[in-house]
Amino acid sequence: MLKLPRVGTALNSFMHVSVIGHGMLELAIIYKTTNAYGVTIHKMQNYEIYSDDRHPNIQNIKANIDSLLSQALSTNAVIKITINEARNYVWVGGEQYSGRLVL
């Protein structure tokens, strides 16, 4: 299961795409939700994650995040993504990365 910022419940069904481009990881998470009228709609959250002194290799960042998101789909473990907009940090499964939620 996956817990996202600004989403009320943990998701047990979602898709994710991660692409390395321009020295950063672009991560998109697509999920379904039900609106106030009972209609199922698709939503997406986009993240930009950068290499830094803690995580200098963008390929390793991608492999780690892809692995965590695969675990979230295939096990009962809850993987949480949190953000600190003021300091440009993104945490994925407890691991801190430089990055941001793209609105």
mmCIF file of C-alpha atoms in Angstrom:
data_model
loop_
_atom_site.group_PDB
_atom_site.id
_atom_site.type_symbol
_atom_site.label_atom_id
_atom_site.label_comp_id
_atom_site.label_asym_id
_atom_site.label_seq_id
_atom_site.Cartn_x
_atom_site.Cartn_y
_atom_site.Cartn_z
ATOM 1 C CA MET A 1 0.000 0.000 0.000
ATOM 2 C CA LEU A 2 1.112 3.547 -0.671
ATOM 3 C CA LYS A 3 0.382 6.632 1.412
ATOM 4 C CA LEU A 4 0.700 9.907 -0.511
ATOM 5 C CA PRO A 5 0.595 13.510 0.676
ATOM 6 C CA ARG A 6 -2.788 15.191 0.150
ATOM 7 C CA VAL A 7 -4.538 11.809 -0.284
ATOM 8 C CA GLY A 8 -6.733 10.727 2.618
ATOM 9 C CA THR A 9 -6.336 6.949 2.444
ATOM 10 C CA ALA A 10 -3.544 4.529 1.648
ATOM 11 C CA LEU A 11 -3.665 3.234 -1.930
ATOM 12 C CA ASN A 12 -3.555 -0.479 -2.668
ATOM 13 C CA SER A 13 -3.795 0.067 -6.410
ATOM 14 C CA PHE A 14 -1.704 2.544 -8.373
ATOM 15 C CA MET A 15 0.704 2.803 -11.289
ATOM 16 C CA HIS A 16 4.083 4.490 -11.260
ATOM 17 C CA VAL A 17 6.495 5.638 -13.911
ATOM 18 C CA SER A 18 10.019 6.852 -13.197
ATOM 19 C CA VAL A 19 12.241 8.364 -15.862
ATOM 20 C CA ILE A 20 15.721 9.817 -15.587
ATOM 21 C CA GLY A 21 16.111 13.026 -17.544
ATOM 22 C CA HIS A 22 18.241 16.163 -17.241
ATOM 23 C CA GLY A 23 20.090 14.769 -14.203
ATOM 24 C CA MET A 24 16.984 14.131 -12.134
ATOM 25 C CA LEU A 25 14.382 11.449 -11.578
ATOM 26 C CA GLU A 26 10.881 12.300 -12.708
ATOM 27 C CA LEU A 27 8.355 10.173 -10.814
ATOM 28 C CA ALA A 28 4.651 9.995 -11.664
ATOM 29 C CA ILE A 29 2.130 8.112 -9.539
ATOM 30 C CA ILE A 30 -1.303 7.530 -11.069
ATOM 31 C CA TYR A 31 -4.207 6.382 -8.910
ATOM 32 C CA LYS A 32 -7.990 6.191 -8.841
ATOM 33 C CA THR A 33 -10.199 8.004 -6.384
ATOM 34 C CA THR A 34 -13.907 8.643 -6.009
ATOM 35 C CA ASN A 35 -15.140 12.232 -6.114
ATOM 36 C CA ALA A 36 -18.023 13.737 -4.124
ATOM 37 C CA TYR A 37 -20.526 12.515 -6.739
ATOM 38 C CA GLY A 38 -19.400 8.890 -6.521
ATOM 39 C CA VAL A 39 -17.590 8.990 -9.851
ATOM 40 C CA THR A 40 -14.240 7.216 -10.113
ATOM 41 C CA ILE A 41 -11.569 9.525 -11.493
ATOM 42 C CA HIS A 42 -7.858 9.174 -12.182
ATOM 43 C CA LYS A 43 -5.404 11.492 -10.469
ATOM 44 C CA MET A 44 -1.658 11.885 -10.724
ATOM 45 C CA GLN A 45 1.102 13.197 -8.484
ATOM 46 C CA ASN A 46 4.424 14.173 -10.050
ATOM 47 C CA TYR A 47 7.733 14.437 -8.237
ATOM 48 C CA GLU A 48 11.187 15.630 -9.244
ATOM 49 C CA ILE A 49 13.981 13.974 -7.269
ATOM 50 C CA TYR A 50 17.594 15.106 -7.553
ATOM 51 C CA SER A 51 20.951 13.562 -6.743
ATOM 52 C CA ASP A 52 22.842 15.234 -3.881
ATOM 53 C CA ASP A 53 25.693 14.555 -1.434
ATOM 54 C CA ARG A 54 23.686 11.844 0.373
ATOM 55 C CA HIS A 55 22.585 10.144 -2.853
ATOM 56 C CA PRO A 56 25.016 11.052 -5.654
ATOM 57 C CA ASN A 57 23.947 8.324 -8.108
ATOM 58 C CA ILE A 58 20.592 8.949 -9.814
ATOM 59 C CA GLN A 59 20.496 5.347 -11.100
ATOM 60 C CA ASN A 60 20.630 4.058 -7.507
ATOM 61 C CA ILE A 61 17.891 6.480 -6.479
ATOM 62 C CA LYS A 62 15.673 5.197 -9.296
ATOM 63 C CA ALA A 63 16.355 1.545 -8.422
ATOM 64 C CA ASN A 64 15.600 2.131 -4.734
ATOM 65 C CA ILE A 65 12.359 4.032 -5.357
ATOM 66 C CA ASP A 66 11.174 1.539 -7.993
ATOM 67 C CA SER A 67 11.842 -1.296 -5.529
ATOM 68 C CA LEU A 68 9.917 0.431 -2.727
ATOM 69 C CA LEU A 69 6.933 1.161 -4.971
ATOM 70 C CA SER A 70 6.908 -2.444 -6.205
ATOM 71 C CA GLN A 71 6.850 -3.583 -2.564
ATOM 72 C CA ALA A 72 3.910 -1.263 -1.934
ATOM 73 C CA LEU A 73 1.988 -3.006 -4.723
ATOM 74 C CA SER A 74 2.890 -6.588 -3.851
ATOM 75 C CA THR A 75 2.864 -6.691 -0.032
ATOM 76 C CA ASN A 76 0.818 -5.396 2.868
ATOM 77 C CA ALA A 77 3.635 -3.030 3.832
ATOM 78 C CA VAL A 78 2.677 0.643 3.757
ATOM 79 C CA ILE A 79 5.240 2.785 1.929
ATOM 80 C CA LYS A 80 4.820 6.454 2.722
ATOM 81 C CA ILE A 81 5.838 9.431 0.600
ATOM 82 C CA THR A 82 6.083 12.709 2.486
ATOM 83 C CA ILE A 83 7.298 16.137 1.425
ATOM 84 C CA ASN A 84 8.780 19.243 2.995
ATOM 85 C CA GLU A 85 8.004 21.980 0.517
ATOM 86 C CA ALA A 86 9.945 24.659 2.382
ATOM 87 C CA ARG A 87 13.207 22.697 2.279
ATOM 88 C CA ASN A 88 12.702 20.762 -0.991
ATOM 89 C CA TYR A 89 12.854 17.284 0.545
ATOM 90 C CA VAL A 90 10.938 14.172 -0.440
ATOM 91 C CA TRP A 91 10.916 11.081 1.755
ATOM 92 C CA VAL A 92 10.120 7.737 0.143
ATOM 93 C CA GLY A 93 9.812 4.852 2.573
ATOM 94 C CA GLY A 94 11.776 6.781 5.196
ATOM 95 C CA GLU A 95 14.695 7.644 2.888
ATOM 96 C CA GLN A 96 15.265 11.386 2.402
ATOM 97 C CA TYR A 97 15.943 12.780 -1.065
ATOM 98 C CA SER A 98 16.285 16.273 -2.471
ATOM 99 C CA GLY A 99 13.230 17.004 -4.576
ATOM 100 C CA ARG A 100 9.746 18.390 -4.751
ATOM 101 C CA LEU A 101 6.138 17.682 -5.543
ATOM 102 C CA VAL A 102 5.304 19.262 -8.899
ATOM 103 C CA LEU A 103 1.868 20.840 -8.892
#
